[in-house]
Amino acid sequence: MKLSVRMVVVLTSIGLLSGSFLATVGHLTKERIALNKQREIEEAIIQVIPGTVSTQKLYEERDLSVYGGKDEQGTVIGFAIHASGIGFQDRITLMLGTNTSLERTNRLAILDQKETPGLGAKITDAESFLQYWENRDCSGAISLRKPAARSAEELLPSEINTITGATISSEAVLGIVNSSLEHTRRLLKEGKLSSEAQDVN
Amino acid sequence: MSTKTIGQEFIKGLWDENPVFRQLLGLCPTLAVTGAVINGLAMGLATTFVLIFSSLVVSSIKKLIPSQVRIASYIIIIATFVTVADRFLAAFFPPISKNLGPYVPLIVVNCIILGRQEAFSSKNTVWRSLIDALGMSAGFVLAMLVLSAIREILGAGTFLGYQVMGAWFEPWIIMILPPGAFITLGILLALALHIEHRTKSRK
Amino acid sequence: MTNNAFILQSSPHFKDKDSVPKIMYAVIASLVPAVAASLYFFRFRALVLLVSCVATCLVTEALFLWLRRKPLHSLFDGSAVITGLLLAMTLPPSLSVELAIIGAVMAIAIGKQVFGGLGYNIFNPALVGRAFLQTAFPVAMTTWIPPATLKIQTATFATPLGNLRFEDAIARGTLTPLKDLFTGNVGGCLGETSSFALILGGLYLLSRRVIDWRIPLGILLSLTAFTGAFWLANPEKYASPLFHILAGGLLIGAFFMATDMVTSPITPLGTWIYALGIGIVIGLIRLFGGFAEGVMYSILFMNAFVPLLNRYTRPRILGEGRKA
């Protein structure tokens, strides 16, 4: 066989063999990988909207998805906003639960972050940060209390306590929350968050 | 063709030709994912899987591949097994897959794997290539374990997630961050060279 | 047989009276006011940290000289003492002794001896030690206590720069007064709080010609220009250049750290570029970075450029072509 022909034949057959092998592997693992991702999201939604039995994706775009958490009757009891943005070190991905009018927060969960361990990473800590996000007034922009207040009682209804020594990470989370809240409010006004509309599609 | 005994073929990967400490190959994953022992171990095992199967395939079809396209062929073969490893981790060990992030797909460009194909599997029998791959993988896993154990113990006070340091110990956070990887690897390389000089001068 | 009439050796033929120990002890003398100020403001904490850092640096230096089979007498050239003193001066007063010891070991081991000892290190050893501590123990290294002279009992206390950067001090009208920054009656690292003591030491070094005047001047000029531009544009948001000069570690950095002979350029042009660069990087970090203070990282950053600066600003030999 001529060398050039042999080169083409060998490379092509290696490519074909590996391609078909990978197609099989991909097919076998596809479902499981999708399931893993879905489970991760669902667990987070249940965490931020207590009482959720089933979930539904209502809206999706780059860096922002909105899910609805439903109770046993299938009525939407809250929105879960899945958003991400730049933190101090790397991207922070979070899930914020709100009521259906987007006026009160439910709970906040940080899904992914690479902030400084011991400082910025405290954004995942319930006691020093996440507890302040429960049941806040978010009809307007939420603000940060600087310097940090000593107890949750000192805070205004729309205020969050800063993590001492990690102002930038606290601000980053606040920024992601405020901008995604505003965006979601706009979506709600435009009627894009209705669960029925999605069912028809 | 290698003239070593089978035993020597395996042992050389552990120390004399240890991919990380002696050949300085595959340093990117070595530095990037050794912040925790579990990640270092997973990366070591994923690399082992890719190396063993690539070596097996390459050594068994070495006569069919024209030398002009050998690198391209090796890369396709390696990439295939890397993708398998990546999908497998994502499907069955999602937390590890998330921790390792892009470094599993990056095994494709790990010099240890391509280097062994070019330097060994393409010239030796299937059996010898398998032993060589096993030895090199063991050496790589060993290096990942040493590095990640030092970093996790000093940087978090834990080993495989279990607390090993007392409450008095304040974790050196730098050790689980990138600078800690460079400092630890530098010290280990210096130590390896020092031992090498010692054993040589004794002979 | 030796012939004392003719000494045959290569250049340099003229030897200065200066020697390494002589310069080093001048630097130590210049640190006396700042050390005294730190003892006055932080009392026992300052003493403990100063002693443990200097002692650890000496022990580590001796250990490495012994390991590398080098003569031990260079232990007494004063350089390890300076590293220990400077490191201690840049530590928060509340830092525990164990952490200070780790920093001192790292300063000498990683900052100096792995490169080959005095004269071969690229980065300022004291700052390497501090950078290690800052990254390893970010919480302990950013926890501040008020000076003993303020007689207030709080667990934590913000530095003037932290106040400015993270707590909207200008808007809330709580910006630290310049007078306190000058005397040192503020929170901060051991030796950085008293501008007065640092200026005194700096002037002594300048008068003895131990340090290159271009370095402190260049840093002050570029930092003033950088922060001044923003201050003039919006004084509601940015602090004045004078505040930036007196607050934080600027003066100790400009007089004692950036001027380290080993890690600063040797040509006048290179020195200017180096010094101006430090000032600008400090301004960038303080105004827009993730940290309140940027002196340490900016000096380390510009240290990295010193070999390059020495190479590209080398004066041409007479008659040498431009593209030689």
PDB file of C-alpha atoms in Angstrom, chain A residues 3 6-7 10-11 14-15 18-19 21-22 25-27 29-30 32-33 36 40 89 111-112 116-118, chain B residues 61 63-66 68-69 72-73 76-77 79-81 83-84 87-88 90-92 94 98 173 176-177:
ATOM      1  CA  LEU A   3       2.360   5.338   2.342  1.00  0.00           C
ATOM      2  CA  ARG A   6      -1.882   3.889   4.531  1.00  0.00           C
ATOM      3  CA  MET A   7      -1.679   7.038   6.649  1.00  0.00           C
ATOM      4  CA  VAL A  10      -4.914   4.082   9.676  1.00  0.00           C
ATOM      5  CA  LEU A  11      -5.926   7.475  11.024  1.00  0.00           C
ATOM      6  CA  ILE A  14      -8.514   4.745  14.564  1.00  0.00           C
ATOM      7  CA  GLY A  15     -10.803   7.760  14.493  1.00  0.00           C
ATOM      8  CA  SER A  18     -12.606   5.575  18.952  1.00  0.00           C
ATOM      9  CA  GLY A  19     -15.620   7.572  17.800  1.00  0.00           C
ATOM     10  CA  PHE A  21     -16.503   3.514  21.285  1.00  0.00           C
ATOM     11  CA  LEU A  22     -17.058   6.982  22.734  1.00  0.00           C
ATOM     12  CA  VAL A  25     -19.806   5.271  26.487  1.00  0.00           C
ATOM     13  CA  GLY A  26     -21.549   8.618  26.057  1.00  0.00           C
ATOM     14  CA  HIS A  27     -24.878   6.917  25.535  1.00  0.00           C
ATOM     15  CA  THR A  29     -23.519   7.589  30.925  1.00  0.00           C
ATOM     16  CA  LYS A  30     -25.684  10.373  29.491  1.00  0.00           C
ATOM     17  CA  ARG A  32     -26.879   9.310  34.805  1.00  0.00           C
ATOM     18  CA  ILE A  33     -24.924  12.533  34.333  1.00  0.00           C
ATOM     19  CA  ASN A  36     -26.837  13.937  38.809  1.00  0.00           C
ATOM     20  CA  GLU A  40     -28.092  18.726  42.614  1.00  0.00           C
ATOM     21  CA  GLN A  89     -11.349  34.693  43.678  1.00  0.00           C
ATOM     22  CA  LEU A 111     -23.698  26.125  45.494  1.00  0.00           C
ATOM     23  CA  ASP A 112     -20.205  26.806  44.227  1.00  0.00           C
ATOM     24  CA  THR A 116     -10.359  32.280  50.559  1.00  0.00           C
ATOM     25  CA  PRO A 117     -10.760  29.452  53.077  1.00  0.00           C
ATOM     26  CA  GLY A 118     -11.467  30.838  56.537  1.00  0.00           C
TER      27      GLY A 118
ATOM     28  CA  ILE B  61      -1.041  -1.827  16.982  1.00  0.00           C
ATOM     29  CA  LYS B  63       3.353  -2.037  13.586  1.00  0.00           C
ATOM     30  CA  LEU B  64       0.256  -0.766  11.775  1.00  0.00           C
ATOM     31  CA  ILE B  65       0.840   2.914  12.450  1.00  0.00           C
ATOM     32  CA  PRO B  66       3.041   4.749   9.936  1.00  0.00           C
ATOM     33  CA  GLN B  68       4.498  10.042  10.132  1.00  0.00           C
ATOM     34  CA  VAL B  69       1.088   9.927  11.803  1.00  0.00           C
ATOM     35  CA  ALA B  72      -1.792  11.972  15.877  1.00  0.00           C
ATOM     36  CA  SER B  73      -2.789   8.345  16.380  1.00  0.00           C
ATOM     37  CA  ILE B  76      -6.685  10.038  19.411  1.00  0.00           C
ATOM     38  CA  ILE B  77      -6.196   6.855  21.439  1.00  0.00           C
ATOM     39  CA  ALA B  79      -8.155  11.229  24.140  1.00  0.00           C
ATOM     40  CA  THR B  80     -10.587   8.345  23.825  1.00  0.00           C
ATOM     41  CA  PHE B  81      -9.620   6.883  27.185  1.00  0.00           C
ATOM     42  CA  THR B  83     -13.055  10.977  27.684  1.00  0.00           C
ATOM     43  CA  VAL B  84     -14.135   7.607  29.064  1.00  0.00           C
ATOM     44  CA  ARG B  87     -17.647  10.537  31.689  1.00  0.00           C
ATOM     45  CA  PHE B  88     -17.221   7.744  34.211  1.00  0.00           C
ATOM     46  CA  ALA B  90     -19.126  12.532  36.084  1.00  0.00           C
ATOM     47  CA  ALA B  91     -21.634   9.691  36.133  1.00  0.00           C
ATOM     48  CA  PHE B  92     -20.573   7.811  39.237  1.00  0.00           C
ATOM     49  CA  PRO B  94     -20.012  13.659  40.664  1.00  0.00           C
ATOM     50  CA  LYS B  98     -16.620  18.636  40.180  1.00  0.00           C
ATOM     51  CA  ILE B 173      -4.292  27.790  54.278  1.00  0.00           C
ATOM     52  CA  ILE B 176      -4.085  24.119  49.815  1.00  0.00           C
ATOM     53  CA  LEU B 177      -3.741  27.144  47.536  1.00  0.00           C
TER      54      LEU B 177
END
